[in-house]
Tab-separated table of C-alpha atoms and ligand atoms in Angstrom:
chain	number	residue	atom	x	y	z
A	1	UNK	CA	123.761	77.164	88.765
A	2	UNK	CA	120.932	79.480	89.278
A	3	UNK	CA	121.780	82.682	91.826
A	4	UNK	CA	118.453	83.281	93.263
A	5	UNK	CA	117.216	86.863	95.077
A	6	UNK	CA	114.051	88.201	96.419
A	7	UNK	CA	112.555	91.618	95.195
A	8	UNK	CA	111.367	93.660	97.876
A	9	UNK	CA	109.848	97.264	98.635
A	10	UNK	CA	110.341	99.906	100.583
A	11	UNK	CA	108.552	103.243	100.982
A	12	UNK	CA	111.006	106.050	101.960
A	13	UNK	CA	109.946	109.956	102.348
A	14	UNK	CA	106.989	110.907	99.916
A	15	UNK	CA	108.235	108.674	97.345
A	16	UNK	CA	106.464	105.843	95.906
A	17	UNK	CA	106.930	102.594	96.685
A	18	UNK	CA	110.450	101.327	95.039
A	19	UNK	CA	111.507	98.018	94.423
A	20	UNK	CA	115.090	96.699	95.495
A	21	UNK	CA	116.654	93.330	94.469
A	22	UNK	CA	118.144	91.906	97.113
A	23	UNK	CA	121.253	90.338	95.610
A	24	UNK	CA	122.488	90.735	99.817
A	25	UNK	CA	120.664	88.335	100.875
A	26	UNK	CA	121.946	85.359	98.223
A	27	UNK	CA	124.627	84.437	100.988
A	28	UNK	CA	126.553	86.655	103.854
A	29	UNK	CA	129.994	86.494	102.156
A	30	UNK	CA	129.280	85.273	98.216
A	31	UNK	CA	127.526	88.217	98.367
A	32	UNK	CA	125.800	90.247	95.515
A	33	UNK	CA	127.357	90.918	92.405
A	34	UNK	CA	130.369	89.365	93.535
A	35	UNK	CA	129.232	86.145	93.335
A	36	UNK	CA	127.404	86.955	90.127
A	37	UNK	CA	130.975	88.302	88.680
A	38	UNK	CA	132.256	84.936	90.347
A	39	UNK	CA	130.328	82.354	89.002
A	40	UNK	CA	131.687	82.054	84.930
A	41	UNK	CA	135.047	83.224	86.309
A	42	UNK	CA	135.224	79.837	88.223
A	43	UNK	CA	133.106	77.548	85.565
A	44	UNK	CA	136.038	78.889	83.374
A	45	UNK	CA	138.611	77.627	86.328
A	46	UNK	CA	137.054	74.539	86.122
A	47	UNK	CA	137.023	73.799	82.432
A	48	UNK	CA	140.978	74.528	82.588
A	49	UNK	CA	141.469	72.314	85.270
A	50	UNK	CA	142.860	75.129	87.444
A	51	UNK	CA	143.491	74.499	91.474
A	52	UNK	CA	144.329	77.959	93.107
A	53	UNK	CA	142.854	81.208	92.559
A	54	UNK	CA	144.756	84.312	92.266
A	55	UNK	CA	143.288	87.534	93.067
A	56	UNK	CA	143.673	90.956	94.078
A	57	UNK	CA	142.058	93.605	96.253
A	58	UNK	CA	142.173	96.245	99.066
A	59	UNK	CA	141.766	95.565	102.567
A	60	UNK	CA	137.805	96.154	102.566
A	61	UNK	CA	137.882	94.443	99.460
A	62	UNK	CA	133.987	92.697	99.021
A	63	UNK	CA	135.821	90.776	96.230
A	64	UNK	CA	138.109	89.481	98.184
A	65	UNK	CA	136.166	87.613	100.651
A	66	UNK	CA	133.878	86.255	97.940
A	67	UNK	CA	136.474	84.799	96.187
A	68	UNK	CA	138.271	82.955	99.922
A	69	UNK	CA	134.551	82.263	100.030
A	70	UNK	CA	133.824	80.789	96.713
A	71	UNK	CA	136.792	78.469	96.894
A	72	UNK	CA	136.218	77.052	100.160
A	73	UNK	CA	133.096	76.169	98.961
A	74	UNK	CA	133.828	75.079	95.441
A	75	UNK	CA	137.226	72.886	95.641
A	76	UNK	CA	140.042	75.550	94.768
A	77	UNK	CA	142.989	77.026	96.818
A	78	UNK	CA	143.673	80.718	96.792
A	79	UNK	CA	146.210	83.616	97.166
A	80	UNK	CA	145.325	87.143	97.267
A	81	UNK	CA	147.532	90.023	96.812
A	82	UNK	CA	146.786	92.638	99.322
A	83	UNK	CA	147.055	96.406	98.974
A	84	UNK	CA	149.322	98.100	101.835
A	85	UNK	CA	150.591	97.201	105.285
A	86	UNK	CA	150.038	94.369	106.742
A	87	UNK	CA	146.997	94.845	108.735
A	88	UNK	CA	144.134	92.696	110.342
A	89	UNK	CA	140.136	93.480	110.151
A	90	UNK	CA	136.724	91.602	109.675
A	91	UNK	CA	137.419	91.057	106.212
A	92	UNK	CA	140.607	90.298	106.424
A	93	UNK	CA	139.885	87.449	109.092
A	94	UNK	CA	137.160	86.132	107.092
A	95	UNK	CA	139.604	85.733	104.535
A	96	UNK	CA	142.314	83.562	106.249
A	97	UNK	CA	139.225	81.922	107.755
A	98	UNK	CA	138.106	80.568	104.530
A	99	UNK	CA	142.167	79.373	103.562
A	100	UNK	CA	142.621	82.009	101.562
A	101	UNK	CA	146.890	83.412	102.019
A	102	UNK	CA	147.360	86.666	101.923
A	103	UNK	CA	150.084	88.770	100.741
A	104	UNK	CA	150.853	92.260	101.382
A	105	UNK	CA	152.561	94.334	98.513
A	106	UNK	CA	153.121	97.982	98.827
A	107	UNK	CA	151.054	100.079	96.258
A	108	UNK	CA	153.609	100.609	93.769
A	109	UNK	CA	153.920	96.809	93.225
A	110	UNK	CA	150.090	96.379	93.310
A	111	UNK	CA	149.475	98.806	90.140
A	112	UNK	CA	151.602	95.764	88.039
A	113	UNK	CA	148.811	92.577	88.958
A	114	UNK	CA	149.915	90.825	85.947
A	115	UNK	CA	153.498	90.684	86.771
A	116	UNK	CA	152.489	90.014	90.349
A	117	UNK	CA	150.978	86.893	88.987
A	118	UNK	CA	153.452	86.417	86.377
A	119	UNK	CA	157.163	86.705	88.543
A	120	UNK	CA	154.971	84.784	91.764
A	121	UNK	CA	153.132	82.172	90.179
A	122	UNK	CA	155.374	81.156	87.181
A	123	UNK	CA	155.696	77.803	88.120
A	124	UNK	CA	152.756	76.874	89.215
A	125	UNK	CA	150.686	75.519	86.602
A	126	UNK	CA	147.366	74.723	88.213
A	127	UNK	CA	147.052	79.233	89.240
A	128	UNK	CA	144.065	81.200	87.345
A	129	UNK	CA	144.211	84.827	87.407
A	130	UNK	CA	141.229	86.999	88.918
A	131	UNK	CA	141.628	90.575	88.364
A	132	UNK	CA	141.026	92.971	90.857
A	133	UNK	CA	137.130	93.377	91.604
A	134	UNK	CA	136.753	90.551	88.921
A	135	UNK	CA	136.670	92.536	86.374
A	136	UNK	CA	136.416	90.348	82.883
A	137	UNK	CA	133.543	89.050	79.897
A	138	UNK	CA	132.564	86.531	82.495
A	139	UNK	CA	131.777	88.609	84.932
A	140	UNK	CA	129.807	90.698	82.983
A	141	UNK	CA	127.870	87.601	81.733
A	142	UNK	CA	127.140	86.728	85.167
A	143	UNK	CA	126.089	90.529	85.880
A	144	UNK	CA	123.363	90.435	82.531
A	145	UNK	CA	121.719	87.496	84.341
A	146	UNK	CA	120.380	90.003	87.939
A	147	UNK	CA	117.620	90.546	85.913
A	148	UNK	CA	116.148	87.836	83.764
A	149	UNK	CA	112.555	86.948	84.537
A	150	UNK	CA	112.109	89.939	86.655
A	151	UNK	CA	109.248	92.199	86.063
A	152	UNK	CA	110.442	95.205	83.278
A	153	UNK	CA	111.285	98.798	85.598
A	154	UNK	CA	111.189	102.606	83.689
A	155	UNK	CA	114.450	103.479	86.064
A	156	UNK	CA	117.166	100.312	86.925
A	157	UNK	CA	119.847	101.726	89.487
A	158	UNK	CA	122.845	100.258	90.648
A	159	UNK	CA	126.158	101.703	91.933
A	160	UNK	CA	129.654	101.393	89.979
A	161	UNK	CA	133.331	100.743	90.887
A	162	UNK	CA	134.446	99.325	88.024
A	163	UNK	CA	131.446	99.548	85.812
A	164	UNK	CA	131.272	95.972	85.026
A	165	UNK	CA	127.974	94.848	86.598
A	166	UNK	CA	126.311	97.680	85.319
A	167	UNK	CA	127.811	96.390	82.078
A	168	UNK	CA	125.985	93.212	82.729
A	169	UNK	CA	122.508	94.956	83.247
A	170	UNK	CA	122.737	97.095	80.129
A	171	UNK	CA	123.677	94.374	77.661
A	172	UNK	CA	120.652	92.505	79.193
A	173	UNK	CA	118.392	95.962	78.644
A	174	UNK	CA	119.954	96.354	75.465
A	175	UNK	CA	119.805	92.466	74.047
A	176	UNK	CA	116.021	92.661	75.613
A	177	UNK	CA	114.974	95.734	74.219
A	178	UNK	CA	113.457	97.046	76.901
A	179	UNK	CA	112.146	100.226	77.652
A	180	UNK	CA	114.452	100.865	81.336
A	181	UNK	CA	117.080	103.606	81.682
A	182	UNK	CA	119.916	102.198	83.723
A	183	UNK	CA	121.771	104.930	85.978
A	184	UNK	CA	124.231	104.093	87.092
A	185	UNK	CA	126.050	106.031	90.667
A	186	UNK	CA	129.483	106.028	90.674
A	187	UNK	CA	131.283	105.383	93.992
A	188	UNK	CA	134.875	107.261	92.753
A	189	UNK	CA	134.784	110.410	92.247
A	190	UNK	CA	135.721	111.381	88.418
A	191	UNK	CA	133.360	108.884	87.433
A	192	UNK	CA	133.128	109.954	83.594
A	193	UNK	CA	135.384	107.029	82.896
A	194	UNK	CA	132.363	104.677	83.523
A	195	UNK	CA	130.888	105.484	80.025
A	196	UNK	CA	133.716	103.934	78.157
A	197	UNK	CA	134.678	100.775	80.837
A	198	UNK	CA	130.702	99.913	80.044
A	199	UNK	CA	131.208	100.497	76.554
A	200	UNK	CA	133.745	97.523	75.653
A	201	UNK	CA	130.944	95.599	77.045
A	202	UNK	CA	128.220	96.144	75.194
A	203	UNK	CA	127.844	99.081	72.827
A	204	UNK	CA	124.407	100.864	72.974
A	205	UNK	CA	124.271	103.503	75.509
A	206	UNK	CA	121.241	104.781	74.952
A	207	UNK	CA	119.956	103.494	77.992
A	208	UNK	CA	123.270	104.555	80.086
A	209	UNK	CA	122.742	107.446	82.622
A	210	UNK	CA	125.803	108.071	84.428
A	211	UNK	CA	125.624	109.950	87.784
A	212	UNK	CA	128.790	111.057	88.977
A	213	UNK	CA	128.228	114.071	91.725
A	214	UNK	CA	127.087	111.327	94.438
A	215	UNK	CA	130.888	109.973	95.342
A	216	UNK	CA	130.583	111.567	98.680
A	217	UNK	CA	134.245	112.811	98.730
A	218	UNK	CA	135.295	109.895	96.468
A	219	UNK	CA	136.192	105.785	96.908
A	220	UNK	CA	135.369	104.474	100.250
A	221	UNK	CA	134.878	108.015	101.956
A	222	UNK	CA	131.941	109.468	103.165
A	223	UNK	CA	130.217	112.679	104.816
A	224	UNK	CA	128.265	112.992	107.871
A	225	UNK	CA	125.538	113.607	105.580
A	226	UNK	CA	125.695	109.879	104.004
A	227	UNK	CA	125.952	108.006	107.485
A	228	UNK	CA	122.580	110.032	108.572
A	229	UNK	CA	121.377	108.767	105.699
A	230	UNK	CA	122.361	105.132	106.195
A	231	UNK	CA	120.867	105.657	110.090
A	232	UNK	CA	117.786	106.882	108.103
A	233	UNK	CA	116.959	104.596	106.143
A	234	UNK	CA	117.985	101.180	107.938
A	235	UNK	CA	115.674	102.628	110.365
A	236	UNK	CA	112.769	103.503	108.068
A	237	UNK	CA	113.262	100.492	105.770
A	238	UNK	CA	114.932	97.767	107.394
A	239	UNK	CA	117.106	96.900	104.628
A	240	UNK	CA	120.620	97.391	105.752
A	241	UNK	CA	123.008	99.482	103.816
A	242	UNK	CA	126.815	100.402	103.585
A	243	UNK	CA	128.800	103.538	102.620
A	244	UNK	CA	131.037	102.598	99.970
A	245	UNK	CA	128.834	101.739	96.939
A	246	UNK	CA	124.945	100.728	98.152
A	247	UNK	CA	124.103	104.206	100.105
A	248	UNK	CA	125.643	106.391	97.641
A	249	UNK	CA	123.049	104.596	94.826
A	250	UNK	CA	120.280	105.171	97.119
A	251	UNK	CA	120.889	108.488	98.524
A	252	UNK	CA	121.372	109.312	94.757
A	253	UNK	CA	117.696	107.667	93.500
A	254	UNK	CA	116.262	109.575	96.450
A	255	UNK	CA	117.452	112.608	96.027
A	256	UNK	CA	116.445	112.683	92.190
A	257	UNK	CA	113.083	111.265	94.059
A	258	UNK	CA	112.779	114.564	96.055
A	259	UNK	CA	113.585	116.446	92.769
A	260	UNK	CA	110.965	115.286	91.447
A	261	UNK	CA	112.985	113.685	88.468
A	262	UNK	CA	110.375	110.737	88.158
A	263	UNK	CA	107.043	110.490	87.085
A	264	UNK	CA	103.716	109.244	89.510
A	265	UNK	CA	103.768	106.423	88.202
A	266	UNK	CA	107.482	104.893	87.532
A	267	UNK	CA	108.650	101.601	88.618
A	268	UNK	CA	111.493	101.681	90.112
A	269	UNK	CA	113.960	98.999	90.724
A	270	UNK	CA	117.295	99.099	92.678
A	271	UNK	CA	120.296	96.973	92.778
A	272	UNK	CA	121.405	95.734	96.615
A	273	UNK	CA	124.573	94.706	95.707
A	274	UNK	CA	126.002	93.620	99.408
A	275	UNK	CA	128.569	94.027	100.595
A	276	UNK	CA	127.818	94.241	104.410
A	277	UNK	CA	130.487	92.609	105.838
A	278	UNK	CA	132.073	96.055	105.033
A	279	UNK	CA	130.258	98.014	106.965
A	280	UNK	CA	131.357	96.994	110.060
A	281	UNK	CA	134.650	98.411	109.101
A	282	UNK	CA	132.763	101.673	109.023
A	283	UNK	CA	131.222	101.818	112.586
A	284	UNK	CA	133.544	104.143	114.087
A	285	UNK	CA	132.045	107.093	111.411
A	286	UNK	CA	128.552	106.481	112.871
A	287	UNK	CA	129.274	107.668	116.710
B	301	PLP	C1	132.107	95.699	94.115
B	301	PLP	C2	130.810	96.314	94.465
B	301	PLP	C3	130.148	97.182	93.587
B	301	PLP	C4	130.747	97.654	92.287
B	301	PLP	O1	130.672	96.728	91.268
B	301	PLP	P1	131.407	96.999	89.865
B	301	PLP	O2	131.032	95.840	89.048
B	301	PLP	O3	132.893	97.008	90.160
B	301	PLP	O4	130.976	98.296	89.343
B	301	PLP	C5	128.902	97.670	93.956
B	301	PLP	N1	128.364	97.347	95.142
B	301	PLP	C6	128.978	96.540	96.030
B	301	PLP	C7	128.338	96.276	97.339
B	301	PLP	C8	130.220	95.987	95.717
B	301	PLP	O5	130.831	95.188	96.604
């Protein structure tokens, strides 16, 4: 199956124009890299003749409801195990809305997903395991196709939780040869581990720029000064942004912008990964 995207461009401050791949717009909840990460993940389902998708996630998790969303709409059954209380929220509802059960563990039993899956699912022979954020070789497969037949870019950038669809770009750059630098903004904070996660992917770096002082406080927290930013540029551009991952990339390629880190006549590309159904968990730090 082909995932297809439009490119589009923005002008923002006294920058020149910059192109963004809008991986958002391929569907509302398979959005972005998820599906992307999703689609070998459940080829590989298939060929094993597996019925019911296990995964895991946090409450916000983008992953989550794009994997209730992907088997709805593909044939399986799923189960996701649920970090924390027992709570309710759009993503959450969108969730259960698709089929998907949900099951809340406490964090402690979280940290051990394969003896989640393991001690719950023992018996049931037709469960596939997802891990959190579908993190795996498929994934990152999926992740090296964002930018085949797209024009070639002197600066790629795309934010990182887990490093694996920026995995996915680089072996393309690096199995291409092409002449990009890939920088990549991490969303945790203490995001040196990036360089290493990417490396048991693919192996050439050279092209690797991690960025790891735009975290904003750290995973899924934010400052004033990055939801004046989001108002900012929605506003300005159009293009609708969240706080967790997408707004931390760009705030980061604008501010190297303003820095004057690139040349006149650069082209730029960045990565819209999705994830919008999360923002509207967000609202409340906008007032
Ligand atoms: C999950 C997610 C990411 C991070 O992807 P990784 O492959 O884990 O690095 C980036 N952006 C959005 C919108 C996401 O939902």
């Amino acid at each position: 199956m082909f995932i297809y995207s439009p490119v589009h461009t923005f002008t923002f401050g006294n920058l020149p124009p910059i192109s963004i791949k809008r991986d958002d717009l391929i569907d509302p909840y398979l959005s972005g890299n998820k599906w992307r990460k999703l689609k070998y993940i459940l080829e590989h389902a298939k060929q094993l003749k597996k019925s019911h998708l296990v995964t895991f996630g946090g409450a916000y998790s983008n992953h989550l409801l794009a994997t209730a969303a992907a088997a709805a709409r593909f044939g399986f059954t799923a189960t996701a195990f649920v970090r924390g209380e027992d709570i309710d929220n759009e993503v959450l509802f969108l969730c259960r809305l698709f089929g998907m059960e949900l099951r809340f563990v406490d964090r402690s039993s979280y940290s051990d997903k394969p003896f989640l899956f393991e001690h719950h699912f023992r018996n049931h022979a037709g469960a596939y395991f997802i891990d959190e954020g579908g993190a795996s070789e498929e994934a990152v497969k999926g992740c090296s196709e964002i930018l085949a037949g797209m024009a070639t870019y002197d600066h790629i950038f795309c934010a990182a939780g887990t490093g694996t669809t920026a995995a996915g770009i680089l072996r393309y750059l690096n199995a291409e040869n092409l002449d990009s630098k890939l920088h990549v903004v991490a969303a945790l904070k203490g995001g040196s581990f990036l360089r290493n996660e990417i490396e048991k992917y693919t192996c050439d770096l050279s092209r690797l720029h991690v960025h790891t002082d735009y975290h904003f406080g750290g995973y899924a927290k934010s400052t004033r000064e990055l939801t004046d930013f989001i108002k900012d540029f929605v506003r300005h551009t159009g293009i609708v942004i969240e706080p967790v991952y997408t707004a931390k990339m760009l705030y980061a390629l604008i501010d190297l912008g303003q820095k004057g880190y690139f040349k006149e006549d650069d082209r730029i590309l960045a990565i819209h990964t999705g994830g919008l159904i999360g923002l509207m968990g967000t609202k409340g730090r906008f007032s």
